[in-house]
GROMACS .gro file of N, CA and C in nm:
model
  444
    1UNK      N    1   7.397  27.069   2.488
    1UNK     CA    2   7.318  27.081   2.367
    1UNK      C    3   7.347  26.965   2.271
    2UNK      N    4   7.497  26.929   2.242
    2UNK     CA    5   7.498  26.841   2.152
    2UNK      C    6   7.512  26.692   2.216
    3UNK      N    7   7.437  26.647   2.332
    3UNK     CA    8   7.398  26.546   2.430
    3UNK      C    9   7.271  26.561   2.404
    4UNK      N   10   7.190  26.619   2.421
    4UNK     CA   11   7.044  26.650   2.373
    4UNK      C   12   7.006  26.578   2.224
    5UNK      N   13   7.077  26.619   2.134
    5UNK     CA   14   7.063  26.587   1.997
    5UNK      C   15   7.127  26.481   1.989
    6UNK      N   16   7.190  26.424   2.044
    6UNK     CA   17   7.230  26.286   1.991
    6UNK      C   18   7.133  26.171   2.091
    7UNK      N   19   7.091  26.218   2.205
    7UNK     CA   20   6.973  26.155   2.265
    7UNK      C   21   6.828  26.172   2.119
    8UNK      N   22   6.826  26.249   2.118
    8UNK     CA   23   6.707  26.273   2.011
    8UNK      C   24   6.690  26.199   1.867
    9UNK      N   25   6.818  26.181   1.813
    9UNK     CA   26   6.831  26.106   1.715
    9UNK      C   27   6.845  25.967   1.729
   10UNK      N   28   6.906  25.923   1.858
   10UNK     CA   29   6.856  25.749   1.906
   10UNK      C   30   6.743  25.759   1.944
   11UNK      N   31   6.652  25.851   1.990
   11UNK     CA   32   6.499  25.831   2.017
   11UNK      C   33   6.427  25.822   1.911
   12UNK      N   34   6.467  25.880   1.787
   12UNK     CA   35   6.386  25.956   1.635
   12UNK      C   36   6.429  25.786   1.592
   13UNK      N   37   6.538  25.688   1.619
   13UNK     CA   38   6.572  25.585   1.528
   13UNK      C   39   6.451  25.431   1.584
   14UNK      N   40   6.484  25.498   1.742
   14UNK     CA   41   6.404  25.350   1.797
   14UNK      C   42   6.243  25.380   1.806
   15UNK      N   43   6.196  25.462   1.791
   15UNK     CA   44   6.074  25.498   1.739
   15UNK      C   45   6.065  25.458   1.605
   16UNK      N   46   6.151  25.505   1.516
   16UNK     CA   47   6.137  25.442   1.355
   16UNK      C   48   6.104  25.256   1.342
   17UNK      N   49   6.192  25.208   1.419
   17UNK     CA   50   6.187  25.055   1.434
   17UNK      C   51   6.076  24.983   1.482
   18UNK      N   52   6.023  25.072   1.623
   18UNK     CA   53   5.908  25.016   1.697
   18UNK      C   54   5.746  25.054   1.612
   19UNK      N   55   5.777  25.186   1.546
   19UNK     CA   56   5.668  25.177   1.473
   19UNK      C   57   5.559  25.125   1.401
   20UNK      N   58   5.622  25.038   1.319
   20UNK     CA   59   5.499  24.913   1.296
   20UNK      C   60   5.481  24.783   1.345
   21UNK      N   61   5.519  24.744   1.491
   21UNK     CA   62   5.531  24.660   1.565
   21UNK      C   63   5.385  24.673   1.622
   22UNK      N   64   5.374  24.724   1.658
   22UNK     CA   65   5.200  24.730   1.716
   22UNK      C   66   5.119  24.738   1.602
   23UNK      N   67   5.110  24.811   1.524
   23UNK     CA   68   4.999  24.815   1.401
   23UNK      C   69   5.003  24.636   1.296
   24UNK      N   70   5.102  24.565   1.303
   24UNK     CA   71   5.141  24.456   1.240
   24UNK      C   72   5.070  24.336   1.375
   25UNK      N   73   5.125  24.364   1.496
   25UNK     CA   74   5.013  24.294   1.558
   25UNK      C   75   4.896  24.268   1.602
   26UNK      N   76   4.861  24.406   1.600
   26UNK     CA   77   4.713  24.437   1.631
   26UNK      C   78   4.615  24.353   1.458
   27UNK      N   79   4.656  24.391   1.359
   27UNK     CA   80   4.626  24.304   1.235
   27UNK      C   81   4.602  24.181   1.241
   28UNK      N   82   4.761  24.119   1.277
   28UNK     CA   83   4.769  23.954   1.311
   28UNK      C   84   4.639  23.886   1.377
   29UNK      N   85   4.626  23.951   1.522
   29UNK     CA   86   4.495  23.952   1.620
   29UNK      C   87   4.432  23.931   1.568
   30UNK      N   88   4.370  24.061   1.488
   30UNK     CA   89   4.212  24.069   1.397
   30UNK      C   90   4.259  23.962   1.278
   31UNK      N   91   4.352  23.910   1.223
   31UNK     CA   92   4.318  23.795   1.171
   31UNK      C   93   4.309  23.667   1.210
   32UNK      N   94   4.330  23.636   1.319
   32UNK     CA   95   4.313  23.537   1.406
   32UNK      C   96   4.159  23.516   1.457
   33UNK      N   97   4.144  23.667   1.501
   33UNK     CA   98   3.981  23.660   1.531
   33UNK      C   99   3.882  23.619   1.444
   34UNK      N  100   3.952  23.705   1.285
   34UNK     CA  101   3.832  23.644   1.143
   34UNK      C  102   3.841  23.491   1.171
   35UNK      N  103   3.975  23.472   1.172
   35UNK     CA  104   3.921  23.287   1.106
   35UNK      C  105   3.871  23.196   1.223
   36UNK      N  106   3.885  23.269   1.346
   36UNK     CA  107   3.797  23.185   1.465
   36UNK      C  108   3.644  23.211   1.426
   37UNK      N  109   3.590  23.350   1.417
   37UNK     CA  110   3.475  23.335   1.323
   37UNK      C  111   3.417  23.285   1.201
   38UNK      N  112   3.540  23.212   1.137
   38UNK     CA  113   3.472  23.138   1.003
   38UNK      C  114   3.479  23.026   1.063
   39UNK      N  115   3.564  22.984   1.134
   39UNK     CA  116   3.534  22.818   1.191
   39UNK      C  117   3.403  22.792   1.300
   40UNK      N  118   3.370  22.909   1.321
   40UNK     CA  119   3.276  22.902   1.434
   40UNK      C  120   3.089  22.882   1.322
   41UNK      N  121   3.113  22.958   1.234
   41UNK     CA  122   3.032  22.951   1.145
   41UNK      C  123   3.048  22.798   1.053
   42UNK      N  124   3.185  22.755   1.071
   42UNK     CA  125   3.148  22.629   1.005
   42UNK      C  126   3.159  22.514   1.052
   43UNK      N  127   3.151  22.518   1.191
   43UNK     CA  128   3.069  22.416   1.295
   43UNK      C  129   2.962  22.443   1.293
   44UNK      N  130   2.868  22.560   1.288
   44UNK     CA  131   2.719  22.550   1.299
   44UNK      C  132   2.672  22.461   1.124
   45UNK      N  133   2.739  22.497   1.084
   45UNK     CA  134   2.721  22.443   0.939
   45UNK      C  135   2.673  22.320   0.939
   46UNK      N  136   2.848  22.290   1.000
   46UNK     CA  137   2.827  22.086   0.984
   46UNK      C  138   2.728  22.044   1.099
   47UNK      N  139   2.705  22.101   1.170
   47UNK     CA  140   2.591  22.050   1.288
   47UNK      C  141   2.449  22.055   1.267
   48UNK      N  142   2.417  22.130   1.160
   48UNK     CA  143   2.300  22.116   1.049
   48UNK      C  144   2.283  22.032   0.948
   49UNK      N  145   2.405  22.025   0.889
   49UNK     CA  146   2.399  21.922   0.746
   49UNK      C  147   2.495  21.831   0.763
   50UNK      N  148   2.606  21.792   0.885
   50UNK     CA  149   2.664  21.634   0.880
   50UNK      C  150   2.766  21.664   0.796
   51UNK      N  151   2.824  21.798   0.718
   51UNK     CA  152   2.970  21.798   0.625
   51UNK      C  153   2.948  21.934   0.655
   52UNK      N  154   3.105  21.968   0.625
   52UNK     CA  155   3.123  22.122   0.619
   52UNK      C  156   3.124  22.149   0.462
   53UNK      N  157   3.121  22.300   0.447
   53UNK     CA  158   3.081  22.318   0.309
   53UNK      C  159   3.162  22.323   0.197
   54UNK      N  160   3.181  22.272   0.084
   54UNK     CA  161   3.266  22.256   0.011
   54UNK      C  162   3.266  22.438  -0.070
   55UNK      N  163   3.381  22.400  -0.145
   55UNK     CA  164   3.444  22.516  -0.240
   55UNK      C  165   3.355  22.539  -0.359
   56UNK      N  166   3.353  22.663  -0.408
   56UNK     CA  167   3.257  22.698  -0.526
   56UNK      C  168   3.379  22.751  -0.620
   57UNK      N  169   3.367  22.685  -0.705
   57UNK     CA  170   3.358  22.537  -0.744
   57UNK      C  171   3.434  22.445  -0.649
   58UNK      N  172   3.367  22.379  -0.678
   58UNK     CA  173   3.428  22.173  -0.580
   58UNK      C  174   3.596  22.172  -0.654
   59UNK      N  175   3.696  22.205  -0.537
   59UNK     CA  176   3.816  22.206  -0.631
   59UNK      C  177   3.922  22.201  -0.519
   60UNK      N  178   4.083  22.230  -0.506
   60UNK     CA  179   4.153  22.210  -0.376
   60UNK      C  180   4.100  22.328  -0.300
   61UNK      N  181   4.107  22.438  -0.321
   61UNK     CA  182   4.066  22.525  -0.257
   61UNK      C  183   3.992  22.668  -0.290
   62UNK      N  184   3.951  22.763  -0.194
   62UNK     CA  185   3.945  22.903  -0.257
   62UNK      C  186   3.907  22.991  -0.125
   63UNK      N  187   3.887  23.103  -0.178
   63UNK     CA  188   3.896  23.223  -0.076
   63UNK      C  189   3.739  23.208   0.002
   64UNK      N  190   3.771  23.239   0.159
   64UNK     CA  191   3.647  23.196   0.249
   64UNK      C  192   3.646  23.352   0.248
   65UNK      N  193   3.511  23.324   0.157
   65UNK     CA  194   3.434  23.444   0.131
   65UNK      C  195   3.285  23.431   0.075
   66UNK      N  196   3.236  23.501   0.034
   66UNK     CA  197   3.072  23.417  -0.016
   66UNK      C  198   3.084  23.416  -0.136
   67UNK      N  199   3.155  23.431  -0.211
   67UNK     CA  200   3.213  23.345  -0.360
   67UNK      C  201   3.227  23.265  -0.350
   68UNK      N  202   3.322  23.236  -0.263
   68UNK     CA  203   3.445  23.074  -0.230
   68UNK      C  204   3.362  22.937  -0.155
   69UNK      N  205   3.288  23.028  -0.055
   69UNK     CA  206   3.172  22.938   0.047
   69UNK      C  207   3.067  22.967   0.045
   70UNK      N  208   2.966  22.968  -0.133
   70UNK     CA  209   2.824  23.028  -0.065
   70UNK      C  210   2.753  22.985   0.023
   71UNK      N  211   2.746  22.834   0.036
   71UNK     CA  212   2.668  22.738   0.150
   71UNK      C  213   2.643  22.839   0.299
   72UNK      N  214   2.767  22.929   0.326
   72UNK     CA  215   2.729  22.952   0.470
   72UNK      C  216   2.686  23.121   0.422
   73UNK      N  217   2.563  23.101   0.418
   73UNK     CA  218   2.463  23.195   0.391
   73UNK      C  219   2.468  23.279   0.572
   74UNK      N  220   2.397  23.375   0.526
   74UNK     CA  221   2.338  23.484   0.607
   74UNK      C  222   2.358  23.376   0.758
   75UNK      N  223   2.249  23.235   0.771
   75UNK     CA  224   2.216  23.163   0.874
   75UNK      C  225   2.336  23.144   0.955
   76UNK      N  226   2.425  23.149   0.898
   76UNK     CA  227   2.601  23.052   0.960
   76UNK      C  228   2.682  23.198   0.988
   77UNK      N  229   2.678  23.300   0.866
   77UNK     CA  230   2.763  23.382   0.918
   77UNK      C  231   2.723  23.551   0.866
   78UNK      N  232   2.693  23.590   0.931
   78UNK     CA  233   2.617  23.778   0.868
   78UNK      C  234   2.702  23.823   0.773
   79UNK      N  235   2.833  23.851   0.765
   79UNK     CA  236   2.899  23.927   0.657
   79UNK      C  237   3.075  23.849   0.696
   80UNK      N  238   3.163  23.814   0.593
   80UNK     CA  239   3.289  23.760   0.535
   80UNK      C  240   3.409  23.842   0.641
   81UNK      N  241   3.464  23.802   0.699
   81UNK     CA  242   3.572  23.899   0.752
   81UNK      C  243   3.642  23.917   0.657
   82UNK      N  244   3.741  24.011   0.646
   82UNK     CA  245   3.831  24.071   0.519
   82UNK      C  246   3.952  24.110   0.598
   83UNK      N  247   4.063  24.033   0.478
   83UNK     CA  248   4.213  24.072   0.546
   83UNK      C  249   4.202  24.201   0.560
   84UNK      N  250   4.309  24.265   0.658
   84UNK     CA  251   4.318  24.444   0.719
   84UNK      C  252   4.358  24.464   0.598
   85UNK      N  253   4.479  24.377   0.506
   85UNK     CA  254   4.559  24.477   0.358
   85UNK      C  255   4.510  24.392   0.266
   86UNK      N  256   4.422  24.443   0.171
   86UNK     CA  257   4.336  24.463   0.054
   86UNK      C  258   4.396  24.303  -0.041
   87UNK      N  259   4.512  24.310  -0.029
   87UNK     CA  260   4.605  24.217  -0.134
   87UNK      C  261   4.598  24.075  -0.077
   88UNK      N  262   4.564  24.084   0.047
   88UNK     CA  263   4.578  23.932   0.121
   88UNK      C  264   4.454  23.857   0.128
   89UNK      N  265   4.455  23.760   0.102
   89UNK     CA  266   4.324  23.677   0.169
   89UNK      C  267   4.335  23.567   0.279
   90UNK      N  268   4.170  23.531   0.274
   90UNK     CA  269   4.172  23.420   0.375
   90UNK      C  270   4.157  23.297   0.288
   91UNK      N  271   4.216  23.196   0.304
   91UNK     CA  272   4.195  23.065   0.193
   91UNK      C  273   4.111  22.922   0.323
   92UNK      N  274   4.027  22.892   0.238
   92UNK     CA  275   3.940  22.800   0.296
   92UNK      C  276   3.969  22.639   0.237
   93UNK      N  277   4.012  22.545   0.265
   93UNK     CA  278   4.015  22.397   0.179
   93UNK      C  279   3.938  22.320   0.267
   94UNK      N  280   3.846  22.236   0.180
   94UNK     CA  281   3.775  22.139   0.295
   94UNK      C  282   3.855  21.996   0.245
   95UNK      N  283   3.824  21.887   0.284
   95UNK     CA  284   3.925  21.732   0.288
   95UNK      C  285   3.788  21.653   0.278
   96UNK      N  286   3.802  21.596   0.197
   96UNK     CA  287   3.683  21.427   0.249
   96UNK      C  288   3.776  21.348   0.323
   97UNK      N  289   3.732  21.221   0.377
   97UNK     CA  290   3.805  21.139   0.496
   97UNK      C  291   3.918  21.086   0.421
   98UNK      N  292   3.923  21.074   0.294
   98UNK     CA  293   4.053  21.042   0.219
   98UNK      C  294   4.184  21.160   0.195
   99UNK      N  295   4.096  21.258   0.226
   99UNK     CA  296   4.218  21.373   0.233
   99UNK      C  297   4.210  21.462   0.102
  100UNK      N  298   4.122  21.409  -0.004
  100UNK     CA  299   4.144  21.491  -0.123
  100UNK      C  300   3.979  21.577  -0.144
  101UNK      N  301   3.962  21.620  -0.224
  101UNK     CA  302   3.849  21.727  -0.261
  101UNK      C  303   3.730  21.641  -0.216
  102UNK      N  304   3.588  21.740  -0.206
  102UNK     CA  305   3.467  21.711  -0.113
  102UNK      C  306   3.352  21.790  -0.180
  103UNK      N  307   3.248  21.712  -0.190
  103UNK     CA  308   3.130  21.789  -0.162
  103UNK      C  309   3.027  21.781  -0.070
  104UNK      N  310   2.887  21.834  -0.121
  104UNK     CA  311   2.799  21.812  -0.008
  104UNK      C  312   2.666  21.668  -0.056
  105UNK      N  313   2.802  21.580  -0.094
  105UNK     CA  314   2.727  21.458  -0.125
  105UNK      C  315   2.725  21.359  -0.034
  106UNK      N  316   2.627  21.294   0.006
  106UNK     CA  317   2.644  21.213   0.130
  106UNK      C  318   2.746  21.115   0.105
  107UNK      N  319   2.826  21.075  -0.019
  107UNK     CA  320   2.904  20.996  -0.043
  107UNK      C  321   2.994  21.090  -0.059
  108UNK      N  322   3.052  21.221  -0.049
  108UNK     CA  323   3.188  21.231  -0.032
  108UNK      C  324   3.177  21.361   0.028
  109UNK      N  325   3.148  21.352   0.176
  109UNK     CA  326   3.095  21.487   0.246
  109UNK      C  327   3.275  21.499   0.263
  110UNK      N  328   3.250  21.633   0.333
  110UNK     CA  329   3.393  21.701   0.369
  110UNK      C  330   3.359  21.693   0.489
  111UNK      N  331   3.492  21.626   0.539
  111UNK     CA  332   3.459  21.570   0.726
  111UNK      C  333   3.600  21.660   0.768
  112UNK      N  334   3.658  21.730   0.725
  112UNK     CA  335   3.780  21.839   0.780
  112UNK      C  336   3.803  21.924   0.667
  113UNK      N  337   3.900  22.056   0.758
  113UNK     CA  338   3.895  22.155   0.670
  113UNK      C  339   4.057  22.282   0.757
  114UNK      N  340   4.090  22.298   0.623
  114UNK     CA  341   4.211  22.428   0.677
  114UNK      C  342   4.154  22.559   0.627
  115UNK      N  343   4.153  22.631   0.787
  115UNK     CA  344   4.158  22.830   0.743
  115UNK      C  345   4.288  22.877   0.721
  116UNK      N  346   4.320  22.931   0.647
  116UNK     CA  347   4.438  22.960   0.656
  116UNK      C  348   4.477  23.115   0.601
  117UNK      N  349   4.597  23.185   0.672
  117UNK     CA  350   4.626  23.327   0.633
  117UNK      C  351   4.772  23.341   0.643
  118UNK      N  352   4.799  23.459   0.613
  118UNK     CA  353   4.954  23.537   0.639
  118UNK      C  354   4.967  23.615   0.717
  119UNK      N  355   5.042  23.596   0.830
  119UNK     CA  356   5.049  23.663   0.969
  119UNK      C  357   5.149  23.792   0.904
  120UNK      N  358   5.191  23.868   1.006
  120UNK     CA  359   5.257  23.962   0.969
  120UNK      C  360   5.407  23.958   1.061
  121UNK      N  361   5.365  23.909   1.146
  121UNK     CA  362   5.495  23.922   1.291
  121UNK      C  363   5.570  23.766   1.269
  122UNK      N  364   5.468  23.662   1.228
  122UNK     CA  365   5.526  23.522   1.231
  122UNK      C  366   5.504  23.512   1.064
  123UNK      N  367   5.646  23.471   1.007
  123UNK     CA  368   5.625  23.475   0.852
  123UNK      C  369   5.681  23.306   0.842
  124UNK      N  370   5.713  23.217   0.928
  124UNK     CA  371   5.718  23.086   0.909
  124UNK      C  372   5.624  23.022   0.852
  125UNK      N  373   5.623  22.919   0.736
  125UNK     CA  374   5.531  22.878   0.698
  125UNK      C  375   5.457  22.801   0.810
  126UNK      N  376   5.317  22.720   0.763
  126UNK     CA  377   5.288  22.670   0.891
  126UNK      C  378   5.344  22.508   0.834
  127UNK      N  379   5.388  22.428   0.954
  127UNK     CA  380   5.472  22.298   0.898
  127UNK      C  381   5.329  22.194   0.852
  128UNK      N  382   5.308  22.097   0.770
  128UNK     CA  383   5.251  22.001   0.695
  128UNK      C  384   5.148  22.034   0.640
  129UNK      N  385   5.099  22.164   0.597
  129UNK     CA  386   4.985  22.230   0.587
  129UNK      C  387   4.949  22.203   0.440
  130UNK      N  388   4.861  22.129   0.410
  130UNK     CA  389   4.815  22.102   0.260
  130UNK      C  390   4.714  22.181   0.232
  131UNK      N  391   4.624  22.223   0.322
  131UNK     CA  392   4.551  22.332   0.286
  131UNK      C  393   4.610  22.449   0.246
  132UNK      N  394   4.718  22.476   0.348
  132UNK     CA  395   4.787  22.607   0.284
  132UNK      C  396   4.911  22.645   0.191
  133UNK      N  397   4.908  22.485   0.120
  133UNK     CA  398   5.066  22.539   0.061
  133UNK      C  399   5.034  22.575  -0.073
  134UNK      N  400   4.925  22.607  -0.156
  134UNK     CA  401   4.904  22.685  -0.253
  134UNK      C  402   4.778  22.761  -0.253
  135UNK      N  403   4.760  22.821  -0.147
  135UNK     CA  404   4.667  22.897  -0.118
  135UNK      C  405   4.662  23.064  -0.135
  136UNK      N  406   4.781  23.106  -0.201
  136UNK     CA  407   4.766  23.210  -0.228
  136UNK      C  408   4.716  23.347  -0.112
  137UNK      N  409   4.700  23.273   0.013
  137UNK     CA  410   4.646  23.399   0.134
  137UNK      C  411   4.785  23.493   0.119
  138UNK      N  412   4.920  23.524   0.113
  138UNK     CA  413   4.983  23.606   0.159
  138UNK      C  414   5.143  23.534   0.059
  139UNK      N  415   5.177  23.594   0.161
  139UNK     CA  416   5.316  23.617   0.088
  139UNK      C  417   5.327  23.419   0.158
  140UNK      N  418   5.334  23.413   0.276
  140UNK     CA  419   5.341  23.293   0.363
  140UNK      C  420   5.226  23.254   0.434
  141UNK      N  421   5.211  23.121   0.417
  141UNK     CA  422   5.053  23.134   0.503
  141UNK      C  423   5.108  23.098   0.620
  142UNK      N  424   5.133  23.149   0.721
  142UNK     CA  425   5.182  23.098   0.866
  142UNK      C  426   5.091  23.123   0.968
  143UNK      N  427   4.907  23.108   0.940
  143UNK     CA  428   4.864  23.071   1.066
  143UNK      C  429   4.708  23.005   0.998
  144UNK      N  430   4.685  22.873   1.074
  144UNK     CA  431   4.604  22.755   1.043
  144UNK      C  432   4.499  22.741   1.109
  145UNK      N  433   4.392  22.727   1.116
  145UNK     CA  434   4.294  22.633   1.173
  145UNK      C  435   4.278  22.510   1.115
  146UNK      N  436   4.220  22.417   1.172
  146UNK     CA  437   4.154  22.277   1.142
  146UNK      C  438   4.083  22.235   1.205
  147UNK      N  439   4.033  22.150   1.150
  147UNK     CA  440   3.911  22.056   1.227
  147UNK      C  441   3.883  21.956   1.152
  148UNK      N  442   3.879  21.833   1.222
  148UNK     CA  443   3.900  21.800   1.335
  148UNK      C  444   4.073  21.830   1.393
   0.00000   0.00000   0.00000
């Protein structure tokens, strides 16, 4: 009996531990998946108009959302993915070829761009990331897209 219960209470502990190990990755995933869908929407973009779309307002950055990016209307992308926890976002920065802020002027189109978020399992920042080092997505932004 008291082999039983002390099996039960290392089972009751490593259950406690493993518990949000799957729900924290399954998240991560689905945020990985959003920002492959905002980059996918903002290649159709630039393959229409020759720049990807700048920030509302024209500034280092803001949240890729249809506040942040109205340009990619309904045509580019049906509805905004949204972090799984309410508090986090997705941060969008586009670059002109000099590296600093962009619009959709043929003289200073935005020819690259960082997605960026806060993973949950990987809390390393991501290394040289200027899009994401005041981006406000999370506690850490440790996962990137770019393009080119």
């Amino acid at each position: 009996l008291i082999s039983i219960g002390v099996i039960a209470v290392l089972s009751a502990g490593v259950v406690a531990l493993n518990g949000q190990g799957p729900a924290q990755g399954s998240r991560d995933a689905r945020r990985q998946a959003d920002l492959e869908n905002v980059a996918s929407a903002m290649e159709l973009y630039r393959n229409d108009l020759s720049t990807y779309p700048p920030c509302s307002p024209v500034g280092t950055g803001c949240q890729a959302n249809a506040a942040g990016i109205p340009a990619l209307t309904a045509a580019y992308i049906a509805t905004f993915p949204a972090d799984p926890i309410a508090a986090r976002r997705y941060m969008y920065r586009p670059f002109d070829s000099g590296g600093g802020t962009c619009s959709e002027l043929a003289a200073d189109r935005c020819v690259t761009y960082g997605l960026c978020t806060a993973l949950e399992k990987t809390t390393a920042a991501v290394a040289g990331a200027p899009a994401c080092a005041t981006a406000g997505c999370g506690l850490t932004c440790s996962y990137r897209i770019t393009n080119p």
